[in-house]
CSV table of C-alpha atoms and ligand atoms in Angstrom, one decimal:
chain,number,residue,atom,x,y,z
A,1,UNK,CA,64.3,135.7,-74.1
A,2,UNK,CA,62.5,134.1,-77.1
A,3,UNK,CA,62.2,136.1,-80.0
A,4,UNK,CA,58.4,135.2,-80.1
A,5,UNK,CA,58.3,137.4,-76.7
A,6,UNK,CA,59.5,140.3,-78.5
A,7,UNK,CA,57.0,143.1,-80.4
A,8,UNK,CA,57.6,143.8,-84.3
A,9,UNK,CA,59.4,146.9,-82.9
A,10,UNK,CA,61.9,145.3,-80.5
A,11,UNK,CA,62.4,143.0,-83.9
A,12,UNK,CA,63.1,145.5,-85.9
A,13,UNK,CA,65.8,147.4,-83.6
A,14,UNK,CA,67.4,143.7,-83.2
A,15,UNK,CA,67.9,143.7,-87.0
A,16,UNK,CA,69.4,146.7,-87.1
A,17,UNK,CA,71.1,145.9,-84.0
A,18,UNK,CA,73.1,143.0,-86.1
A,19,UNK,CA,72.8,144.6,-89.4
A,20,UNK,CA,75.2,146.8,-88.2
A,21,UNK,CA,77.8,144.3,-86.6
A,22,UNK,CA,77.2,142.4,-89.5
A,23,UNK,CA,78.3,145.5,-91.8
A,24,UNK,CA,81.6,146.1,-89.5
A,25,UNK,CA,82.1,142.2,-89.7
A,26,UNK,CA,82.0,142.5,-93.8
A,27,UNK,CA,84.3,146.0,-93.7
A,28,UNK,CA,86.6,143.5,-91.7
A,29,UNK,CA,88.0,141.7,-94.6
A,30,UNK,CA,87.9,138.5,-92.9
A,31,UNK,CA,89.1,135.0,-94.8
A,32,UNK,CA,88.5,132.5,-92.3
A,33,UNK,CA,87.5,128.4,-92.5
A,34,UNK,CA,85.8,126.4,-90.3
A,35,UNK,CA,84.4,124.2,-93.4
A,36,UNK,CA,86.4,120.7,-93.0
A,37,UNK,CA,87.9,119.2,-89.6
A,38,UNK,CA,91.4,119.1,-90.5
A,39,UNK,CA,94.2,118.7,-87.9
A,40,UNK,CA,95.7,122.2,-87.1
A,41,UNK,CA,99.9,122.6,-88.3
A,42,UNK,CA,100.7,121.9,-84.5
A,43,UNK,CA,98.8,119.0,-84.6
A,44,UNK,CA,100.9,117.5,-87.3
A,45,UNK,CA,104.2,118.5,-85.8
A,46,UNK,CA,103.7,116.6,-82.6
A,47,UNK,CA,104.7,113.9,-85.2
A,48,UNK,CA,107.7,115.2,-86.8
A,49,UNK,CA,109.5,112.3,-85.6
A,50,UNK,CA,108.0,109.9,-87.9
A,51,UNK,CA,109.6,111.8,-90.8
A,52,UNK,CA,113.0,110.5,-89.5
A,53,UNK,CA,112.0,106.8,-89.1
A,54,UNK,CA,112.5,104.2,-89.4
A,55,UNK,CA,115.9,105.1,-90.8
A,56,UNK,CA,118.3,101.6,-91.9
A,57,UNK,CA,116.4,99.8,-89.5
A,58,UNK,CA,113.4,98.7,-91.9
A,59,UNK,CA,112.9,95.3,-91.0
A,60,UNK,CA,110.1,94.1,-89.1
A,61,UNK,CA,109.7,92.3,-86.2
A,62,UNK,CA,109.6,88.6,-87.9
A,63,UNK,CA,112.4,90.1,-90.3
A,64,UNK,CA,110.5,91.3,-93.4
A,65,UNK,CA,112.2,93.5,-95.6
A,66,UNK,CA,109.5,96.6,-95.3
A,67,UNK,CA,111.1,98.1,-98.3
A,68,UNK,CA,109.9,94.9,-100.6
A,69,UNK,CA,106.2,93.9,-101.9
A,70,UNK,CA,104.1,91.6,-99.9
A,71,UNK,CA,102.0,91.6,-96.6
A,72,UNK,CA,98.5,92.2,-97.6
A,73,UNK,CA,97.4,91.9,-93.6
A,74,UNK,CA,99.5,95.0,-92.6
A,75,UNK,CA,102.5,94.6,-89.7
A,76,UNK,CA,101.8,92.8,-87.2
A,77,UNK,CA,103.3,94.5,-84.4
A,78,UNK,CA,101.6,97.8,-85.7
A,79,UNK,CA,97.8,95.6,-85.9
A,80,UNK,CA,98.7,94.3,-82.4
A,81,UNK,CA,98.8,98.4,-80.6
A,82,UNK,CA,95.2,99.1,-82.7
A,83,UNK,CA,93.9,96.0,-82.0
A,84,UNK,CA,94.0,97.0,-77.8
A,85,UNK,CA,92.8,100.4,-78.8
A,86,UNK,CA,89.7,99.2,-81.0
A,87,UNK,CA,89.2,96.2,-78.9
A,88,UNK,CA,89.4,93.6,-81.2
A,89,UNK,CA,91.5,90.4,-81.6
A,90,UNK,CA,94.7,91.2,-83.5
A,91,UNK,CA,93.9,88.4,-86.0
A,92,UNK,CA,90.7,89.9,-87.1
A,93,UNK,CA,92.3,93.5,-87.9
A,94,UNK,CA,93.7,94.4,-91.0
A,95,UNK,CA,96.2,97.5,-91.2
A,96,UNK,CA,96.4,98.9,-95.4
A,97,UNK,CA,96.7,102.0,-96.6
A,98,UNK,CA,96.5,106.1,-96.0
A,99,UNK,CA,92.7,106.1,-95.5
A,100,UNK,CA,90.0,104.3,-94.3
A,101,UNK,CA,87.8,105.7,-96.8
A,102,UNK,CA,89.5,104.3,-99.5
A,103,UNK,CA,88.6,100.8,-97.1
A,104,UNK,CA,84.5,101.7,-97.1
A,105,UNK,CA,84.6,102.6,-100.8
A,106,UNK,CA,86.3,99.4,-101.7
A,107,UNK,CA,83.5,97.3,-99.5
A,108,UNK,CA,80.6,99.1,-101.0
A,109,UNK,CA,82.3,98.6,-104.8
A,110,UNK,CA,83.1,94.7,-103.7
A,111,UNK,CA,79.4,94.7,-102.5
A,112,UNK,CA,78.2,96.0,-105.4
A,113,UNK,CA,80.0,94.4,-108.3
A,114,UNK,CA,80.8,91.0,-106.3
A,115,UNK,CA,78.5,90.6,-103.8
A,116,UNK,CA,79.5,90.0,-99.9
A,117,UNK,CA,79.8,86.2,-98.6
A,118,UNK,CA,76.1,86.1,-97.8
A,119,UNK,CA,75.2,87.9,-100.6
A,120,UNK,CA,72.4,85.7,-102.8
A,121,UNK,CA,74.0,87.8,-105.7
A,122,UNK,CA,75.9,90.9,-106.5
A,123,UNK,CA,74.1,94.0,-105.0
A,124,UNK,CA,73.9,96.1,-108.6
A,125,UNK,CA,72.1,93.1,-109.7
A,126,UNK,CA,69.5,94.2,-107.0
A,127,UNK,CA,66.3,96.4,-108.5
A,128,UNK,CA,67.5,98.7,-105.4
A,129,UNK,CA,69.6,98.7,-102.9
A,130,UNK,CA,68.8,101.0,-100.0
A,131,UNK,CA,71.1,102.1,-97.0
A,132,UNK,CA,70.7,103.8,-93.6
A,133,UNK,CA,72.0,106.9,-92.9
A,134,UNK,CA,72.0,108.1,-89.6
A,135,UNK,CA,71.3,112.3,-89.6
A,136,UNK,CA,73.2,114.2,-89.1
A,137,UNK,CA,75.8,112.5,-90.4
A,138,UNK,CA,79.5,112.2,-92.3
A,139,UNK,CA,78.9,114.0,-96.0
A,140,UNK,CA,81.7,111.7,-97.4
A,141,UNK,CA,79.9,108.6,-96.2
A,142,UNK,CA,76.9,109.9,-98.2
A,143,UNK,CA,78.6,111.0,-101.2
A,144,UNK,CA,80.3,107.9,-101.3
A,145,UNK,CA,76.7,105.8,-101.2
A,146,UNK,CA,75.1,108.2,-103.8
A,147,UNK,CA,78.2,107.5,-106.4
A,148,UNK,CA,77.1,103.8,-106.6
A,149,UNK,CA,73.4,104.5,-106.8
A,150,UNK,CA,72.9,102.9,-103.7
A,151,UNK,CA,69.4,105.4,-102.3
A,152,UNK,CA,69.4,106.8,-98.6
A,153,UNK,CA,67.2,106.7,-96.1
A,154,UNK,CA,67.7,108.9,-92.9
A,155,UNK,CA,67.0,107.9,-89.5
A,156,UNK,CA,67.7,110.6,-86.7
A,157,UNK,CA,71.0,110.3,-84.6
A,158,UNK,CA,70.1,110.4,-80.9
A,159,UNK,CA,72.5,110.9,-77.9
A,160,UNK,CA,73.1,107.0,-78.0
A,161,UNK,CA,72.5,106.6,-81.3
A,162,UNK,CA,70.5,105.8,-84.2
A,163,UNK,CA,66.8,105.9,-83.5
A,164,UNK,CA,66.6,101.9,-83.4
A,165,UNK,CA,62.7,102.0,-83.8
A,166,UNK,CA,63.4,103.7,-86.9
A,167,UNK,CA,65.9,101.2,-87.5
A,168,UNK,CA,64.0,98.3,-86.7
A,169,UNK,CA,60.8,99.1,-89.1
A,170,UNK,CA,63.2,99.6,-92.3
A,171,UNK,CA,65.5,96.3,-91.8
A,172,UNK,CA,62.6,94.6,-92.7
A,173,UNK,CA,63.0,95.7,-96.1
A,174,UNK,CA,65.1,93.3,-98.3
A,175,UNK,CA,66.5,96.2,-100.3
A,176,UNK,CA,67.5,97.0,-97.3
A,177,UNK,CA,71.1,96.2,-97.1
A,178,UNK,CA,73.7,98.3,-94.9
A,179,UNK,CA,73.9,101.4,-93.2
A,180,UNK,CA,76.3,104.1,-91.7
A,181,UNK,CA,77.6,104.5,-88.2
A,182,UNK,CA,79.8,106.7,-86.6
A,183,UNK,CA,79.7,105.1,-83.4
A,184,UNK,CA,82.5,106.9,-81.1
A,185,UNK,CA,82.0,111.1,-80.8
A,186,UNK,CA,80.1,110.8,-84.3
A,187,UNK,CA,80.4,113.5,-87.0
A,188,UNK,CA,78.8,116.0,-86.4
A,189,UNK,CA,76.8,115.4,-83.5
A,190,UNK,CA,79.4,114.2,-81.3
A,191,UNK,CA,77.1,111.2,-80.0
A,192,UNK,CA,78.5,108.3,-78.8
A,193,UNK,CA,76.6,104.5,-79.6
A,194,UNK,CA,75.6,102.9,-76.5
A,195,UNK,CA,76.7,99.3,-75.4
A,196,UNK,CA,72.6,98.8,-75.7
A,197,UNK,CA,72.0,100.5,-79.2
A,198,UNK,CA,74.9,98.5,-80.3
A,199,UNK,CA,73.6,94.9,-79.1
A,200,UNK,CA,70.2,96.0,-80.5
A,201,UNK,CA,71.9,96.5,-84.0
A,202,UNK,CA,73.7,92.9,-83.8
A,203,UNK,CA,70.9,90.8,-83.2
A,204,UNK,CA,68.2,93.0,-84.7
A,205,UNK,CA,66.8,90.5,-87.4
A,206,UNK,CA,66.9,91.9,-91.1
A,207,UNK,CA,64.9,90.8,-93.8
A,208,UNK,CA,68.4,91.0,-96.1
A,209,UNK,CA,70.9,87.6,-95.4
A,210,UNK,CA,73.9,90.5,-96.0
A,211,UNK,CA,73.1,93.5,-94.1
A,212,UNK,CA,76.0,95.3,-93.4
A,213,UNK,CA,76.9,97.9,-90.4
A,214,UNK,CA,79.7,100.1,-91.5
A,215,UNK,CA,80.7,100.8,-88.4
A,216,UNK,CA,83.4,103.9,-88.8
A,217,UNK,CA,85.6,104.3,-85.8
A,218,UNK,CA,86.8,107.3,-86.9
A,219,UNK,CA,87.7,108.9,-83.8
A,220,UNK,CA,87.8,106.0,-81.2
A,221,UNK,CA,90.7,107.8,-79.2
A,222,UNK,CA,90.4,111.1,-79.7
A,223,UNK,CA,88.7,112.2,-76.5
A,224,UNK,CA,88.4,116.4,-75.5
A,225,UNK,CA,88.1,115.5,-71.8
A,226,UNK,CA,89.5,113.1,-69.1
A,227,UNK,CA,87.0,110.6,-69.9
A,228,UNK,CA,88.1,107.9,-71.8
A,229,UNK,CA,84.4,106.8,-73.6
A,230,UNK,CA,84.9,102.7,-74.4
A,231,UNK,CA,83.1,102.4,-77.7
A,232,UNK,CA,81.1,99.6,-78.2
A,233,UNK,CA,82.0,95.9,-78.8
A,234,UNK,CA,80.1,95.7,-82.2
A,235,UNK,CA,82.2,92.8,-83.5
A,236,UNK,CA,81.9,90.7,-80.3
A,237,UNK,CA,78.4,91.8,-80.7
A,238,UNK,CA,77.7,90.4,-83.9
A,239,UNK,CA,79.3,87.4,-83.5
A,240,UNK,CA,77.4,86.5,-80.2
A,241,UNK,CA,73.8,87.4,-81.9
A,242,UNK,CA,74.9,85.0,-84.9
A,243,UNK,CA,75.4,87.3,-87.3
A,244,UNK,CA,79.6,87.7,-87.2
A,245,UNK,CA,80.0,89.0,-90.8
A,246,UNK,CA,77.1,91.9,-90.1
A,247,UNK,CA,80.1,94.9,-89.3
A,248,UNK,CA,83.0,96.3,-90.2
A,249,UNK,CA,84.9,98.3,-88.0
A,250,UNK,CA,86.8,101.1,-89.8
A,251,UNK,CA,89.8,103.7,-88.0
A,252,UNK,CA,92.7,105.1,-89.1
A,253,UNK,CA,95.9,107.2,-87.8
A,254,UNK,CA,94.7,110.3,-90.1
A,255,UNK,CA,93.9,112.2,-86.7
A,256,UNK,CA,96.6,110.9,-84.6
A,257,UNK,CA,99.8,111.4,-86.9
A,258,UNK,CA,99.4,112.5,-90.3
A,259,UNK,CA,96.0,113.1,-91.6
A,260,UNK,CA,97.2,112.3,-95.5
A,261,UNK,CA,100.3,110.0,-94.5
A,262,UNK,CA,98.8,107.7,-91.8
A,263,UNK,CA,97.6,103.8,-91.8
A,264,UNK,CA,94.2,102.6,-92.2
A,265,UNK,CA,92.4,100.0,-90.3
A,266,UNK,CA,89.9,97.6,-91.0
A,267,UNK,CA,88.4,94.8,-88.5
A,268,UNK,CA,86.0,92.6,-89.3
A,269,UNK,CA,85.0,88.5,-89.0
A,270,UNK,CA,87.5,86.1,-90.3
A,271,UNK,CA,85.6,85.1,-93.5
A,272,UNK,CA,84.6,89.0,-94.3
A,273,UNK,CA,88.7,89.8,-93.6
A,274,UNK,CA,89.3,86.8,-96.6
A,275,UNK,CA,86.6,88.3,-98.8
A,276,UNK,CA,87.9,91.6,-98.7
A,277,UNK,CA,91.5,90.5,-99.0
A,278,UNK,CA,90.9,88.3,-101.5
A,279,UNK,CA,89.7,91.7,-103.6
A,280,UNK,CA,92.2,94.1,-102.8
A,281,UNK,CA,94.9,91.2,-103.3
A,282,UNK,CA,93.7,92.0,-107.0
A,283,UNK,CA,94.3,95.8,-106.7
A,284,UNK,CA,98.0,96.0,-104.8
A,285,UNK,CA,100.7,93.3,-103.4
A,286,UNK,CA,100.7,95.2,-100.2
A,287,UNK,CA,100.8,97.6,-98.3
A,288,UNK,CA,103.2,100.3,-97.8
A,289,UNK,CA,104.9,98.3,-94.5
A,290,UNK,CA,107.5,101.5,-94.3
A,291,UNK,CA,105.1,103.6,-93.2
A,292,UNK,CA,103.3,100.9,-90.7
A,293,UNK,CA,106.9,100.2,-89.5
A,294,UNK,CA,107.5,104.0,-89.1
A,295,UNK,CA,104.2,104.0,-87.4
A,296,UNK,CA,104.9,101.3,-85.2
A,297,UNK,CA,107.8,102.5,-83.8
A,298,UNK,CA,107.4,106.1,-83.4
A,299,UNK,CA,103.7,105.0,-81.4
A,300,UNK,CA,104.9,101.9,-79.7
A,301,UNK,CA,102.3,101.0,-77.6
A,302,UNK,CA,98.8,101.6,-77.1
A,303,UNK,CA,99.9,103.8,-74.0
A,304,UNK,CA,101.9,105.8,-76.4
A,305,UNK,CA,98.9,106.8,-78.7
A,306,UNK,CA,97.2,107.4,-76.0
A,307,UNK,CA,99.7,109.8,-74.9
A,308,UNK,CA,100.1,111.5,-78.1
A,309,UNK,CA,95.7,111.7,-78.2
A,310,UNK,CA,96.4,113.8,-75.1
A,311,UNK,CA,99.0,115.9,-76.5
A,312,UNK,CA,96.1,116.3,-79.7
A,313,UNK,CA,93.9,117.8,-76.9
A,314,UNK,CA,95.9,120.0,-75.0
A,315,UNK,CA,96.1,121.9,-78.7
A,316,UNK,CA,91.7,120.7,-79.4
A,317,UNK,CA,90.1,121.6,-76.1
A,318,UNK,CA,90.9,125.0,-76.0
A,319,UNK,CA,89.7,125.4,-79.8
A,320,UNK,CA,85.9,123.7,-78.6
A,321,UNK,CA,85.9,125.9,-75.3
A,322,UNK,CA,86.3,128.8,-77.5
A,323,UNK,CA,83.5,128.0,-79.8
A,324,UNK,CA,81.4,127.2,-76.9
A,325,UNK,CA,82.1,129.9,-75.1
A,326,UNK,CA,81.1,132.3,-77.8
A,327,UNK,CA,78.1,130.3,-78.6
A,328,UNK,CA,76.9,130.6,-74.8
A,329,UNK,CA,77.9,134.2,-74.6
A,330,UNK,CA,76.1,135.6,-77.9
A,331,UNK,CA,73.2,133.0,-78.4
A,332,UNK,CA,72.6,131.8,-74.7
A,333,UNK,CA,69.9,134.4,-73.8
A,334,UNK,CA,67.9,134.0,-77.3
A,335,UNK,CA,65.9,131.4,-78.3
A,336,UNK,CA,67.3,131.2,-81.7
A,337,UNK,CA,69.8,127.9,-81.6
A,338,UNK,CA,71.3,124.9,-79.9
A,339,UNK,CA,74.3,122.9,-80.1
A,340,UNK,CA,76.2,120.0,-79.1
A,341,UNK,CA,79.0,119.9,-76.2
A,342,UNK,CA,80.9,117.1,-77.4
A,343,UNK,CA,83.5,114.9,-75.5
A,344,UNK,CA,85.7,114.2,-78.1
A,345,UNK,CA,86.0,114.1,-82.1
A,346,UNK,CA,86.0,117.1,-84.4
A,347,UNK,CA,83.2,118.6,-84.6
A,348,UNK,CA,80.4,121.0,-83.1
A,349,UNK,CA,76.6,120.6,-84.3
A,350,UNK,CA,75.0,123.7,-84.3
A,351,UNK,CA,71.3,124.1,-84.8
A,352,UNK,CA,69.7,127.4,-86.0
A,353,UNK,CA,66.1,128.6,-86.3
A,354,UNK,CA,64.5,126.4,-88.7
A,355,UNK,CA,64.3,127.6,-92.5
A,356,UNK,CA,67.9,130.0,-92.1
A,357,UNK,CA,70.9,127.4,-92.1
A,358,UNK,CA,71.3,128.3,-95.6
A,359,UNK,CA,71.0,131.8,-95.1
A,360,UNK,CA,73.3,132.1,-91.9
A,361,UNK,CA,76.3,130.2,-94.4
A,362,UNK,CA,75.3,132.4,-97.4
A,363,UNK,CA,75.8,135.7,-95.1
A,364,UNK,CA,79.2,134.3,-93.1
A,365,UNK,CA,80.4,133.4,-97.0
A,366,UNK,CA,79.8,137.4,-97.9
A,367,UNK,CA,81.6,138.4,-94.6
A,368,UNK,CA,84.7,135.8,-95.5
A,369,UNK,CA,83.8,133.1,-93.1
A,370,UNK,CA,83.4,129.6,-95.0
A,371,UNK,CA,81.6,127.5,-93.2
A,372,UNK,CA,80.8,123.9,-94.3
A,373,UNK,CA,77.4,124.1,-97.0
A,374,UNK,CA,74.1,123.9,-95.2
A,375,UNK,CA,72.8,120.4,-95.5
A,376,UNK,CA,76.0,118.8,-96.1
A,377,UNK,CA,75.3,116.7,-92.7
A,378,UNK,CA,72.5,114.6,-94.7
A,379,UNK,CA,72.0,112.7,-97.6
A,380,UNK,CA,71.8,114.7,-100.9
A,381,UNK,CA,73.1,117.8,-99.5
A,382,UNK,CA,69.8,118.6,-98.3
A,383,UNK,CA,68.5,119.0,-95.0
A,384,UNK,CA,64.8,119.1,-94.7
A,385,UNK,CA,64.5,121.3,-92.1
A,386,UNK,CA,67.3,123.8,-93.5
A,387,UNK,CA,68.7,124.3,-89.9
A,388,UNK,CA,71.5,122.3,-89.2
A,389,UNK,CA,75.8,123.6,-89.2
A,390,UNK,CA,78.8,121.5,-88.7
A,391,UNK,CA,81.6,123.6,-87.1
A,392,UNK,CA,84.7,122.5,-87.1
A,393,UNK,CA,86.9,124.2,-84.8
A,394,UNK,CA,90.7,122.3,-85.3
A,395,UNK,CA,92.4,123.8,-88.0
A,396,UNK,CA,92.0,127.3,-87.5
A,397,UNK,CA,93.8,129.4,-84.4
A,398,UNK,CA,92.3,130.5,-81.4
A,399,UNK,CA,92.1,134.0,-82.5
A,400,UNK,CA,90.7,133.1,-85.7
A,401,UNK,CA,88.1,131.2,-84.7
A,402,UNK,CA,87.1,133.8,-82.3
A,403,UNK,CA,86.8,136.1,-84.8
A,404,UNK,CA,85.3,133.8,-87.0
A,405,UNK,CA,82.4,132.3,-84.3
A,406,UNK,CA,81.6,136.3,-83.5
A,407,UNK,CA,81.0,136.4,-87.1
A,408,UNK,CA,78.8,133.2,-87.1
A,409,UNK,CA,76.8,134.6,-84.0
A,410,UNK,CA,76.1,137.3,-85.8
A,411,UNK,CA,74.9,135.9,-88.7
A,412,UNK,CA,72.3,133.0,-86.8
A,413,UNK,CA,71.2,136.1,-84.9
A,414,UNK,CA,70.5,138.1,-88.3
A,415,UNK,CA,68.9,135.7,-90.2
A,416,UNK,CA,66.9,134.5,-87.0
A,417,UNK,CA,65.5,138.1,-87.0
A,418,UNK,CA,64.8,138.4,-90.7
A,419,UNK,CA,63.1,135.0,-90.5
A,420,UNK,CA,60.5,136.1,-87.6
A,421,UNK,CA,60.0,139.7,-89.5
A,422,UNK,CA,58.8,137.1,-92.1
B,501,LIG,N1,85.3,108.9,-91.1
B,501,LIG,C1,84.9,110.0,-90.5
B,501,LIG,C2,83.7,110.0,-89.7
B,501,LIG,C3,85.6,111.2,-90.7
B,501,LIG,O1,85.1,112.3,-90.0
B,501,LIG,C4,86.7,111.3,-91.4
B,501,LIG,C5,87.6,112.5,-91.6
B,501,LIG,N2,86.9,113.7,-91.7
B,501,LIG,C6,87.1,110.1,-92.1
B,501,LIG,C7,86.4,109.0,-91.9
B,501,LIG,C8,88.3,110.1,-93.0
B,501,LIG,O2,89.2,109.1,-92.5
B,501,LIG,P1,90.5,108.7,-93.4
B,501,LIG,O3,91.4,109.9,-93.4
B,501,LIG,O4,91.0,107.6,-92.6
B,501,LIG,O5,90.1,108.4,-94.8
């Protein structure tokens, strides 16, 4: 059932239909969040070990003190279990601190104040410098590339990723110079980058010497089914189109251990590695190599994260089934919204009627459900076609996400009905 199929009248009775479970949602008091895709409590104590380590044992494998400065590159033995997980060679991955945004924000300031190794000259000495930003996308990423005046163009985010003929027709801009990817379950959409999309973004020519891909692995291992999605081989990629200093691969343990205690990631080609060490070697004498060492041990192998990623799902998968389930039950049989079914990562995209995104948060927000702003998925906060919601189903508990996705059904389904009253 569409609601273009239905008369004024059958409208009408709909609205008052969910005007009235939208009242009884409101009497209900609720104060739920589904705004930002933090791990839930249990998540965090599969962990708890870590807290313990890595006791009076704090040397490394080579025999570095871990309490005392030094060792810009990150542990090696910690590098050496990511390096199998993000398929890249050990020697071209970097391990640093809590957060691999902290990691793009320093390569967009380097870029901008310094300049990259192909860069003719310092980016803010540009008239413009333009990046990609594939929609819907990470709002951090694009709050991060609005601070440094750096302007955004969108491109649409497709099953297997960025629209490339998009892609294709702005690289040929000079200004041009980097753009955004969220290769592995991307946030929000959940799409995942094919091997194809990604070869076609390696050896795509650019009119710009030092186009960059800020390739953010974000969620590489954390799958919400059995199948184990490879992402793509960008660096490898790169390197065999003759452009090796084109990406930099980004990850982090924030979603595997502790989201504000874990180890950031960076992988890259050798001479972007030296660049960007040869910065941060100006801001900090290392890295904290306690933590990596704490991180290293408690994880051990690549099999052991993967373990623990399966332990993360066993709590996740029954959050997204939940979500879905409610989605399919209360918005299946109208024509009023779709949404992603994603495979791993954190998030659920949900598209409403066109023109009432804004409306559908506005009324959750009276009835006590926060969901993230309408339009925070796209550059500027705004999305053109006011339709698009990221849900993020981790942090809360079963039972309050039920409550809180009846809520949201309710709300699509109202303002869907107000819309087509007009
Ligand atoms: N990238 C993406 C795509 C994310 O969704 C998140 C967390 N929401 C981050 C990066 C943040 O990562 P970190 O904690 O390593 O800074």
């Amino acid at each position: 059932m569409t609601f273009d199929d239905l008369s004024p009248d059958q409208i009408r009775a709909l609205i008052e239909e969910q005007a009235a479970a939208y009242d009884a949602l409101r009497s209900a008091g609720l104060t739920l969040d589904l705004t930002r895709g933090k791990p839930a409590p249990a998540q965090l104590d599969l962990s708890a070990e870590l807290l313990a380590l890595p006791g009076d044992d704090f040397r490394a494998a080579d025999g570095t003190d871990t309490r005392n400065y030094g060792g810009l590159n990150g542990l090696v033995e910690l590098r050496e279990i990511f390096a199998e997980l993000l398929h890249v060679p050990v020697d071209q991955l970097l391990a640093e601190g809590n957060a691999s945004l902290e990691l793009m924000h320093d390569t967009i300031v380097f870029s901008m104040l310094l300049g990259t190794p192909d860069s003719p000259r310092p980016w803010a000495q540009e008239d413009e410098v333009v990046f990609i930003c594939p929609v819907p996308g990470y709002d951090r990423h694009f709050a991060l590339t609005q601070k440094y005046g750096i302007r955004m163009v969108s491109v649409e985010m497709r099953e297997d990723g960025p629209d490339m003929a998009a892609v294709r027709e702005l690289v040929q801009d000079p200004k041009v110079k980097g753009m955004w990817i969220v290769p592995t379950y991307s946030n929000p959409s959940g799409a995942v980058v094919s091997e194809a999309v990604a070869a076609e973004l390696a050896a795509m020519e650019t009119a710009a010497p030092d186009f960059r891909i800020l390739w953010d692995n974000a969620y590489a291992v954390h799958h919400l089914t059995d199948e184990r999605t490879k992402s793509a081989d960008i660096l490898g990629l790169c390197a065999a189109s003759g452009h090796p200093n084109r990406a930099l691969m980004y990850a982090s343990t924030s979603k595997i251990t502790f989201a504000g205690a874990g180890v950031a990631f960076l992988a890259s080609s050798q001479e972007n590695l030296d660049w960007y060490l040869a910065n941060i070697g100006k801001r900090t004498i290392g890295p904290d190599k306690l933590n990596q060492l704490r991180h290293a041990r408690y994880l051990r192998d690549a099999e052991g994260v993967l373990a623990l990623m399966d332990k993360h799902r066993q709590i996740l998968a029954p959050k997204f089934d939940a979500v879905l389930e409610i989605l399919e039950s209360r918005l299946g049989g109208h024509d009023v919204a779709t949404w992603s079914v994603p495979k791993g990562g954190y998030f659920i995209n949900l598209d409403v009627v066109e023109g009432t995104a804004a409306r559908v948060v506005q009324l959750a927000k009276e009835a006590g459900i926060a969901l993230t702003p309408a339009g925070s998925s796209f550059p500027y906060g705004k999305d053109p076609l006011d339709r698009n919601i990221r849900l993020a189903p981790s942090f809360p508990t079963i039972e309050e996400l039920r409550a809180a996705m009846e809520g949201v059904a309710t709300c699509v389904l109202l303002a869907a009905a107000e819309k087509s009253l007009g």
